[in-house]
Amino acid sequence: MAIKIKIPGMIKGLGITFGTMVRTLTKGSHTVQYPHVKEAPTPRARGVIALHEENCTSCMLCARECPDWCIYIEGHKYKAPPRRPGGKPRKKNALDRFDIDYSLCMYCGICVDVCPFEALFWTPEYEYSELKISNLLHDKNQLGKWMETVPEFEDYEKGSEAKKAQVPE
Amino acid sequence: MTLILAEMAYWQETSIRLLVGLAAVLLPAGTLVYLFLFKMMSFMQSRLGPMEAGPYGSMQLLAEVGKFLQKEDLVPRAADRIVFKLAPFVVLISTFLLVLVIPAGPDLWFIDVDTGIFLALAVSSISVIGILMAGWASASKYSLMGALRATGQLIAYELPLVLAVVGVVIQAGTLNVQNIVMAQATGEIFGYGGIGNPFIFTQFVGFAIFLIAVQAELTQPPFDMPVAESELVTGYLTEYSGLRFLMFFIGEFATAGIFSALAATLFLGGWYVPGLDPTDGLFNVIGPAVLFAKMLLVAFLIFWFRFTYPRFREDQLQKLAWKVLIPLSLINIVITGVLKVVF
């Protein structure tokens, strides 16, 4: 029968700190040296919001739902040529301005959720700090550039679809 | 050192002593800050610590000093200006006086007084006055609370510190630090004199009490009630900035180094390495390095405890001093005295 010796917590604590020191020296630390080494954020990390301009109808839903009103949208209507010859010209919305002020944004993602036309996307990019706070206002060109960094849509985890069907209609 | 100094003019001798003294205070302090505060603490928290300034962040300390020197020397409007400005010097003076008594070789010492260890323990408590001055003159509640806590703690732990040393003094039969080292170097353990007789073997209880009391004297965790960040901002340091804060900071770590050196001298045999003749002139060369290595060993223990344990509550802290450490050190003295008479 093994005799269980009770080690006082004070001494155990010393062992833990010493063990951590040895582990850090032999196997490396838990931290990374940031500007030299970069950790890849998870694909769904909320880094920055990208705008797919063609999908936007300037419906203003995102700007209205934004809790701190950091989205500025301006647009105008124009007549597009009719689809078939002899038809009526179509009314369409053109987007003049779509700015997100990242100095105000709190990364809640409500704008992405409410967008009915799949125009806004999260991307995991995070390195866009600025020396001047006004430069954090990203216009639609800048937001469009972030589209390149949007990761491929990952399937929802297994079983999530089945759960959806169980909701009574 | 004394041999060389004998042929020098007074001003030459004094300036050399001043430079060596400065080096003896600042070098251990810098080493401790870099090696333990920057690096060891980081490793114990699974991070790397400063890495950018110089190789492995070794120049970080210079950057920190440069930063502190740039800062404005603030004095609160209601503060007692003279006392406020004087306080860091008083703390630093106690540190500089402490280094005087520690010998680094058979002929390497600043002063050789018969009551060296008594002098060391006496001047070490001057820092209490400096801390109280800082706290009182700051005209801030946090500072005053911190200073009062610090004073209560320092007085409480002064006693075990002194009593722990008494055991060593009884065994060595002298108060002279150099002779205590010699007693350890020429001592024998049950007739075997191969490694001398470092007093840590016979005075282990004294060594433990001394380390705990030093930890408390330095007001560092787990005895950092006087500077408890979460309660008192930084206690008596709250109103200090720039150079004066830096002086308190240097004082703290230089004192840590010097107390470690003192512990190494009293319990680990000082500058002596077993196997050599303690009167050998060689020790004048390697003595400082040996003492430095032993100091780092003791400092490692001190800082290891510092980075491991959480803070004591005020009543626990006082209880530990008055109800545990002081009776224990008194028992240690009695036993040491009895054994001294018996053998």
Coordinates of C-alpha atoms in Angstrom, one line a residue:
Chain A
M1 CA 0.0 0.0 0.0
A2 CA 1.4 3.3 -1.0
I3 CA 1.7 5.8 1.8
K4 CA 0.3 9.1 0.7
I5 CA 2.4 11.9 2.1
K6 CA 0.6 15.2 2.4
I7 CA 2.8 18.0 1.0
P8 CA 2.0 21.4 2.4
G9 CA 0.5 23.8 -0.1
M10 CA 3.3 26.3 0.5
I11 CA 5.9 23.9 -0.8
K12 CA 3.7 22.7 -3.6
G13 CA 3.4 26.3 -4.8
L14 CA 7.2 26.6 -4.9
G15 CA 7.2 23.5 -7.0
I16 CA 4.7 24.9 -9.4
T17 CA 6.6 28.2 -10.0
F18 CA 9.9 26.3 -10.3
G19 CA 8.4 23.8 -12.7
T20 CA 6.9 26.6 -14.9
M21 CA 10.3 28.2 -15.0
V22 CA 12.0 25.0 -16.1
R23 CA 9.3 24.4 -18.7
T24 CA 9.6 27.9 -20.1
L25 CA 13.4 27.6 -20.3
T26 CA 13.3 24.1 -22.0
K27 CA 10.1 24.1 -24.0
G28 CA 9.5 27.8 -24.5
S29 CA 6.8 30.1 -23.2
H30 CA 3.1 30.3 -23.9
T31 CA 3.5 33.8 -25.3
V32 CA 4.8 34.7 -28.8
Q33 CA 7.1 37.6 -29.6
Y34 CA 4.4 39.5 -31.5
P35 CA 5.9 41.6 -34.2
H36 CA 8.3 38.8 -35.1
V37 CA 6.0 35.9 -34.7
K38 CA 2.3 36.1 -35.4
E39 CA -0.4 33.8 -34.2
A40 CA -3.1 33.0 -36.8
P41 CA -6.5 34.1 -35.4
T42 CA -9.3 31.6 -35.8
P43 CA -11.2 31.9 -39.1
R44 CA -14.3 33.4 -37.5
A45 CA -12.4 35.9 -35.4
R46 CA -13.9 39.3 -35.4
G47 CA -11.1 41.4 -36.7
V48 CA -12.5 43.8 -39.2
I49 CA -15.7 44.1 -41.3
A50 CA -15.4 43.9 -45.1
L51 CA -18.0 45.3 -47.6
H52 CA -19.0 43.5 -50.8
E53 CA -20.2 46.6 -52.6
E54 CA -22.1 45.0 -55.4
N55 CA -24.5 43.3 -52.9
C56 CA -25.2 46.5 -51.0
T57 CA -28.5 48.2 -51.7
S58 CA -27.9 51.0 -49.2
C59 CA -31.0 49.9 -47.3
M60 CA -29.5 51.5 -44.1
L61 CA -30.4 48.5 -41.9
C62 CA -26.8 48.1 -40.7
A63 CA -26.5 51.8 -40.0
R64 CA -29.8 51.9 -38.0
E65 CA -29.0 48.8 -36.0
C66 CA -25.4 49.9 -35.1
P67 CA -25.4 50.5 -31.3
D68 CA -22.8 53.3 -31.5
W69 CA -23.7 54.6 -34.9
C70 CA -20.4 54.2 -36.5
I71 CA -21.7 53.4 -40.0
Y72 CA -22.2 56.3 -42.4
I73 CA -24.2 55.5 -45.6
E74 CA -25.1 57.9 -48.4
G75 CA -26.8 56.8 -51.6
H76 CA -28.9 58.0 -54.5
K77 CA -31.5 56.5 -56.8
Y78 CA -31.1 56.2 -60.5
K79 CA -33.0 54.8 -63.4
A80 CA -31.4 51.7 -64.8
P81 CA -32.3 50.6 -68.4
P82 CA -35.2 48.2 -68.6
R83 CA -34.5 44.4 -68.7
R84 CA -36.5 43.8 -71.8
P85 CA -36.9 46.3 -74.7
G86 CA -40.1 48.3 -74.3
G87 CA -40.2 47.8 -70.5
K88 CA -40.2 50.5 -67.8
P89 CA -36.8 51.7 -66.6
R90 CA -35.9 50.2 -63.2
K91 CA -35.2 52.2 -60.0
K92 CA -31.9 51.3 -58.4
N93 CA -29.9 52.4 -55.4
A94 CA -26.4 53.5 -55.9
L95 CA -24.0 53.6 -53.0
D96 CA -22.1 56.9 -52.7
R97 CA -20.6 56.5 -49.3
F98 CA -20.1 53.6 -46.9
D99 CA -17.8 54.4 -44.0
I100 CA -17.2 52.5 -40.8
D101 CA -15.5 54.4 -38.0
Y102 CA -13.4 51.8 -36.3
S103 CA -12.6 54.2 -33.5
L104 CA -16.2 53.9 -32.5
C105 CA -17.0 50.3 -33.6
M106 CA -17.3 47.9 -30.7
Y107 CA -17.2 44.7 -32.9
C108 CA -20.6 43.5 -31.9
G109 CA -21.3 42.2 -35.4
I110 CA -24.9 43.3 -35.5
C111 CA -24.5 44.9 -38.9
V112 CA -23.1 41.7 -40.3
D113 CA -26.1 39.8 -38.9
V114 CA -28.8 42.2 -40.0
C115 CA -27.6 42.7 -43.6
P116 CA -30.2 41.0 -45.8
F117 CA -28.1 40.9 -48.9
E118 CA -24.8 39.4 -47.7
A119 CA -22.9 42.5 -48.2
L120 CA -21.0 42.6 -44.9
F121 CA -18.5 40.0 -43.8
W122 CA -16.2 39.4 -40.8
T123 CA -12.5 38.9 -41.5
P124 CA -9.9 37.9 -39.0
E125 CA -7.4 40.7 -40.0
Y126 CA -6.5 42.8 -37.0
E127 CA -3.4 44.9 -38.0
Y128 CA -4.9 48.2 -39.0
S129 CA -3.9 50.5 -36.1
E130 CA -3.2 54.1 -37.1
L131 CA -1.2 57.0 -35.6
K132 CA -4.1 59.4 -36.3
I133 CA -7.5 58.4 -35.0
S134 CA -9.2 59.9 -38.0
N135 CA -7.5 57.3 -40.2
L136 CA -9.6 54.6 -38.5
L137 CA -12.5 55.8 -40.6
H138 CA -12.5 53.2 -43.4
D139 CA -14.3 54.2 -46.6
K140 CA -15.9 51.8 -49.0
N141 CA -12.7 51.3 -51.0
Q142 CA -10.8 50.3 -47.9
L143 CA -13.7 48.1 -46.7
G144 CA -13.9 46.6 -50.2
K145 CA -10.2 45.7 -50.0
W146 CA -10.8 43.7 -46.8
M147 CA -13.0 41.4 -48.9
E148 CA -9.8 39.7 -50.1
T149 CA -9.1 38.5 -46.6
V150 CA -12.5 37.0 -45.9
P151 CA -12.0 33.3 -45.2
E152 CA -13.9 30.6 -47.0
F153 CA -17.2 29.9 -45.4
E154 CA -16.8 27.0 -43.1
D155 CA -19.7 24.5 -42.7
Y156 CA -21.5 24.7 -39.4
E157 CA -20.6 22.0 -37.0
K158 CA -22.2 18.6 -37.4
G159 CA -25.7 18.4 -35.9
S160 CA -26.5 22.1 -36.0
E161 CA -28.8 21.7 -39.0
A162 CA -30.7 18.9 -37.3
K163 CA -31.3 21.1 -34.3
K164 CA -32.8 23.8 -36.5
A165 CA -35.4 21.4 -37.8
Q166 CA -36.6 20.6 -34.3
V167 CA -37.8 24.1 -33.7
P168 CA -41.6 24.1 -34.0
E169 CA -42.9 26.1 -36.9
Chain B
M1 CA 42.7 46.4 -1.0
T2 CA 44.0 47.8 2.2
L3 CA 47.5 46.9 1.1
I4 CA 47.2 49.0 -2.0
L5 CA 45.4 51.8 -0.3
A6 CA 48.2 52.2 2.2
E7 CA 50.4 54.1 -0.2
M8 CA 47.8 56.4 -1.5
A9 CA 46.8 60.0 -0.7
Y10 CA 43.6 60.4 1.2
W11 CA 41.6 61.8 -1.7
Q12 CA 42.7 58.9 -4.0
E13 CA 41.8 56.4 -1.3
T14 CA 38.4 58.0 -0.7
S15 CA 37.5 58.3 -4.4
I16 CA 38.4 54.6 -4.9
R17 CA 36.4 53.6 -1.9
L18 CA 33.5 55.7 -3.3
L19 CA 33.6 54.1 -6.7
V20 CA 33.9 50.6 -5.3
G21 CA 31.1 51.3 -2.9
L22 CA 28.9 52.5 -5.7
A23 CA 29.7 49.5 -7.8
A24 CA 29.1 47.2 -4.8
V25 CA 25.6 48.7 -4.4
L26 CA 24.5 49.2 -8.0
L27 CA 26.0 46.1 -9.6
P28 CA 24.1 43.5 -7.4
A29 CA 21.0 45.7 -7.7
G30 CA 21.1 45.7 -11.5
T31 CA 21.9 42.1 -11.7
L32 CA 19.0 41.2 -9.4
V33 CA 16.6 43.3 -11.3
Y34 CA 17.5 41.9 -14.6
L35 CA 18.1 38.3 -13.6
F36 CA 15.3 37.8 -11.2
L37 CA 12.7 40.6 -11.6
F38 CA 12.8 40.7 -15.4
K39 CA 13.7 37.2 -16.4
M40 CA 13.0 34.7 -13.6
M41 CA 9.6 36.2 -12.8
S42 CA 8.7 36.0 -16.5
F43 CA 9.8 32.4 -16.8
M44 CA 7.8 31.5 -13.7
Q45 CA 4.8 33.0 -15.5
S46 CA 5.5 31.2 -18.7
R47 CA 6.6 34.3 -20.7
L48 CA 10.0 35.6 -21.9
G49 CA 10.2 39.0 -20.3
P50 CA 12.0 41.9 -22.1
M51 CA 13.6 40.6 -25.3
E52 CA 14.0 43.7 -27.5
A53 CA 16.5 46.0 -25.7
G54 CA 19.9 44.4 -26.3
P55 CA 20.6 40.7 -26.5
Y56 CA 17.8 38.9 -24.5
G57 CA 16.7 42.3 -23.2
S58 CA 19.8 42.9 -21.2
M59 CA 19.8 46.6 -21.9
Q60 CA 16.2 47.0 -20.7
L61 CA 17.4 48.2 -17.3
L62 CA 19.2 51.2 -18.9
A63 CA 16.1 52.0 -20.9
E64 CA 14.1 52.0 -17.6
V65 CA 16.6 54.2 -15.9
G66 CA 16.5 56.6 -18.9
K67 CA 12.8 56.7 -18.7
F68 CA 12.7 57.5 -15.0
L69 CA 15.3 60.3 -15.5
Q70 CA 13.2 62.0 -18.1
K71 CA 10.1 62.2 -15.8
E72 CA 9.1 65.3 -14.0
D73 CA 10.1 65.4 -10.3
L74 CA 6.6 66.0 -8.9
V75 CA 6.0 67.3 -5.3
P76 CA 2.4 67.4 -4.0
R77 CA 1.4 71.0 -3.1
A78 CA 0.5 70.1 0.5
A79 CA 3.7 68.1 0.9
D80 CA 6.4 68.9 3.4
R81 CA 8.9 69.7 0.6
I82 CA 12.2 69.3 2.4
V83 CA 11.3 66.1 4.2
F84 CA 9.7 64.8 1.0
K85 CA 12.8 65.4 -1.0
L86 CA 15.1 64.0 1.6
A87 CA 13.3 60.7 2.3
P88 CA 14.7 58.7 -0.7
F89 CA 18.3 59.7 0.3
V90 CA 17.7 58.4 3.9
V91 CA 16.5 55.1 2.5
L92 CA 19.5 54.9 0.1
I93 CA 22.0 55.9 2.9
S94 CA 21.0 52.9 4.9
T95 CA 21.6 50.7 1.9
F96 CA 25.1 52.2 1.3
L97 CA 26.0 51.9 4.9
L98 CA 25.1 48.2 4.9
V99 CA 27.5 47.3 2.2
L100 CA 30.4 48.6 4.3
V101 CA 30.6 45.7 6.7
I102 CA 30.5 42.8 4.2
P103 CA 34.0 41.5 3.5
A104 CA 34.7 40.2 0.0
G105 CA 38.1 38.7 0.8
P106 CA 40.7 38.3 3.6
D107 CA 42.0 41.8 2.9
L108 CA 39.0 43.2 1.0
W109 CA 36.7 45.3 3.2
F110 CA 35.6 48.8 3.6
I111 CA 35.7 49.0 7.3
D112 CA 36.7 46.3 9.8
V113 CA 35.0 47.0 13.1
D114 CA 34.8 44.6 16.0
T115 CA 31.0 44.9 16.2
G116 CA 30.4 44.7 12.4
I117 CA 27.3 42.6 12.4
F118 CA 25.8 44.9 15.1
L119 CA 26.5 47.9 13.0
A120 CA 24.9 46.3 9.9
L121 CA 21.7 45.5 11.8
A122 CA 21.6 48.9 13.3
V123 CA 22.0 50.8 10.0
S124 CA 19.6 48.5 8.3
S125 CA 16.8 50.0 10.4
I126 CA 17.6 53.6 9.3
S127 CA 15.5 52.9 6.2
V128 CA 12.4 52.8 8.5
I129 CA 12.9 56.5 9.2
G130 CA 13.2 57.2 5.5
I131 CA 10.0 55.3 4.7
L132 CA 8.1 57.1 7.5
M133 CA 9.4 60.4 6.3
A134 CA 8.2 59.6 2.8
G135 CA 4.8 58.6 3.9
W136 CA 4.3 61.5 6.3
A137 CA 5.6 64.2 4.1
S138 CA 3.6 63.1 1.0
A139 CA 0.4 64.6 2.5
S140 CA -1.5 61.6 1.0
K141 CA -3.7 59.1 2.8
Y142 CA -2.3 56.2 0.8
S143 CA 1.2 57.2 1.5
L144 CA 0.6 57.6 5.3
M145 CA -1.2 54.3 5.5
G146 CA 1.6 52.6 3.6
A147 CA 4.3 54.2 5.7
L148 CA 2.5 53.2 9.0
R149 CA 2.1 49.6 7.8
A150 CA 5.7 49.6 6.7
T151 CA 6.9 50.9 10.0
G152 CA 4.9 48.3 11.9
Q153 CA 6.1 45.6 9.7
L154 CA 9.8 46.6 9.7
I155 CA 9.9 47.0 13.5
A156 CA 8.2 43.6 13.9
Y157 CA 10.6 41.8 11.6
E158 CA 13.7 43.6 12.8
L159 CA 13.5 41.5 16.0
P160 CA 13.6 38.0 14.4
L161 CA 16.3 39.3 12.0
V162 CA 18.5 40.3 14.9
L163 CA 17.7 37.2 17.0
A164 CA 18.4 34.9 14.0
V165 CA 21.9 36.4 13.8
V166 CA 22.5 36.0 17.5
G167 CA 22.7 32.3 17.0
V168 CA 25.5 32.7 14.5
V169 CA 27.3 35.2 16.7
I170 CA 27.1 32.8 19.7
Q171 CA 28.6 30.0 17.5
A172 CA 31.3 32.1 16.0
G173 CA 32.1 33.8 19.3
T174 CA 32.5 37.2 17.6
L175 CA 30.6 40.1 16.2
N176 CA 33.3 40.9 13.6
V177 CA 32.0 39.8 10.2
Q178 CA 35.5 38.9 8.9
N179 CA 36.0 36.7 12.0
I180 CA 32.6 35.0 11.4
V181 CA 33.8 34.1 7.9
M182 CA 37.1 32.9 9.3
A183 CA 35.2 30.8 11.9
Q184 CA 33.3 29.2 9.2
A185 CA 36.3 28.7 7.0
T186 CA 38.4 27.0 9.8
G187 CA 35.5 25.3 11.5
E188 CA 35.1 21.5 11.6
I189 CA 32.1 19.3 11.4
F190 CA 32.6 16.4 13.9
G191 CA 36.3 16.7 13.4
Y192 CA 36.1 16.8 9.6
G193 CA 37.4 20.2 8.3
G194 CA 37.3 19.5 4.6
I195 CA 34.5 21.9 3.8
G196 CA 34.9 24.2 6.8
N197 CA 31.7 24.7 8.8
P198 CA 29.2 26.9 7.0
F199 CA 26.7 27.9 9.7
I200 CA 23.8 26.9 7.6
F201 CA 24.2 23.3 8.8
T202 CA 24.0 24.2 12.5
Q203 CA 22.0 27.3 12.2
F204 CA 19.4 26.2 9.7
V205 CA 16.5 27.5 11.7
G206 CA 18.4 30.8 12.0
F207 CA 18.9 30.9 8.2
A208 CA 15.2 30.3 7.5
I209 CA 14.1 33.0 10.0
F210 CA 16.7 35.3 8.6
L211 CA 15.4 34.8 5.0
I212 CA 11.8 35.3 6.1
A213 CA 12.7 38.5 8.0
V214 CA 14.7 39.8 5.1
Q215 CA 11.8 39.2 2.9
A216 CA 9.6 41.3 5.2
E217 CA 12.3 44.0 5.6
L218 CA 12.3 44.4 1.9
T219 CA 8.5 44.9 1.9
Q220 CA 8.2 42.6 -1.0
P221 CA 5.6 39.8 -1.6
P222 CA 4.4 37.9 0.4
F223 CA 5.1 40.7 2.9
D224 CA 4.1 43.6 0.6
M225 CA 1.3 44.9 2.7
P226 CA 2.9 48.4 2.9
V227 CA 2.9 48.8 -0.9
A228 CA -0.2 46.7 -1.5
E229 CA -1.1 47.9 -5.0
S230 CA -4.7 46.8 -4.9
E231 CA -5.3 48.8 -1.6
L232 CA -2.8 51.6 -1.3
V233 CA -1.8 52.4 -4.9
T234 CA 1.9 51.9 -4.0
G235 CA 1.9 52.9 -0.3
Y236 CA 4.6 55.3 0.7
L237 CA 5.9 55.5 -2.9
T238 CA 2.5 56.8 -4.3
E239 CA 3.5 60.5 -4.6
Y240 CA 7.0 59.9 -5.9
S241 CA 8.0 60.1 -9.5
G242 CA 11.1 60.2 -11.7
L243 CA 14.5 60.1 -10.0
R244 CA 13.2 59.9 -6.5
F245 CA 11.0 56.9 -7.3
L246 CA 14.0 55.4 -9.0
M247 CA 16.1 55.9 -5.8
F248 CA 13.5 54.0 -3.8
F249 CA 13.5 51.3 -6.4
I250 CA 17.3 51.0 -6.4
G251 CA 17.2 51.1 -2.6
E252 CA 14.8 48.2 -2.5
F253 CA 16.8 45.9 -4.9
A254 CA 20.2 47.0 -3.6
T255 CA 19.1 46.2 -0.1
A256 CA 17.8 42.8 -1.4
G257 CA 21.3 42.2 -2.8
I258 CA 23.1 43.3 0.3
F259 CA 20.9 41.3 2.6
S260 CA 21.5 38.3 0.4
A261 CA 25.3 38.9 0.6
L262 CA 24.9 39.3 4.4
A263 CA 23.0 36.0 4.6
A264 CA 25.7 34.4 2.4
T265 CA 28.4 35.8 4.7
L266 CA 26.7 34.7 7.9
F267 CA 25.4 31.3 6.9
L268 CA 27.1 30.1 3.7
G269 CA 30.7 31.0 4.4
G270 CA 31.1 34.4 2.7
W271 CA 34.0 34.6 0.2
Y272 CA 35.4 31.3 1.3
V273 CA 35.4 28.2 -1.0
P274 CA 36.2 24.9 0.7
G275 CA 39.5 23.3 0.0
L276 CA 41.7 26.3 0.1
D277 CA 43.6 28.1 2.8
P278 CA 41.4 31.0 4.0
T279 CA 44.5 33.3 4.5
D280 CA 45.5 32.7 0.9
G281 CA 46.0 35.9 -1.1
L282 CA 44.1 34.3 -3.9
F283 CA 40.9 35.0 -2.1
N284 CA 41.5 38.7 -2.6
V285 CA 40.9 38.0 -6.3
I286 CA 38.3 35.4 -6.4
G287 CA 36.6 36.4 -3.2
P288 CA 34.2 39.0 -4.7
A289 CA 33.1 36.5 -7.4
V290 CA 32.5 33.7 -4.8
L291 CA 30.6 36.1 -2.6
F292 CA 28.6 37.3 -5.6
A293 CA 27.7 33.7 -6.6
K294 CA 26.6 32.9 -3.1
M295 CA 24.6 36.2 -3.0
L296 CA 22.8 35.2 -6.2
L297 CA 22.0 31.8 -4.6
V298 CA 20.4 33.4 -1.6
A299 CA 18.7 36.1 -3.7
F300 CA 17.3 33.3 -5.9
L301 CA 15.6 31.9 -2.8
I302 CA 14.3 35.3 -1.8
F303 CA 12.9 36.1 -5.2
W304 CA 11.5 32.6 -5.7
F305 CA 9.4 33.1 -2.6
R306 CA 8.5 36.5 -3.8
F307 CA 7.1 35.3 -7.1
T308 CA 5.3 32.3 -5.6
Y309 CA 3.3 33.5 -2.6
P310 CA 0.3 35.8 -2.4
R311 CA 0.2 38.6 0.1
F312 CA -0.3 38.2 3.8
R313 CA -3.1 39.9 5.6
E314 CA -1.9 42.5 8.1
D315 CA -2.9 40.5 11.2
Q316 CA -1.4 37.3 9.7
L317 CA 1.8 39.2 9.0
Q318 CA 2.1 40.5 12.6
K319 CA 1.1 37.1 14.0
L320 CA 3.9 35.4 12.1
A321 CA 6.5 37.8 13.4
W322 CA 5.5 37.9 17.1
K323 CA 4.0 34.5 17.7
V324 CA 6.1 32.3 15.5
L325 CA 9.4 33.8 14.4
I326 CA 10.4 35.5 17.6
P327 CA 9.7 32.5 20.0
L328 CA 11.4 30.2 17.4
S329 CA 14.5 32.3 17.2
L330 CA 14.6 32.6 21.0
I331 CA 14.5 28.8 21.3
N332 CA 17.2 28.6 18.6
I333 CA 19.4 31.0 20.7
V334 CA 18.8 28.9 23.9
I335 CA 19.7 25.6 22.1
T336 CA 22.7 27.2 20.4
G337 CA 23.9 28.5 23.8
V338 CA 23.4 25.2 25.5
L339 CA 25.2 23.3 22.8
K340 CA 28.0 25.8 22.8
V341 CA 28.6 25.2 26.4
V342 CA 28.3 21.5 26.1
F343 CA 30.8 21.1 23.2

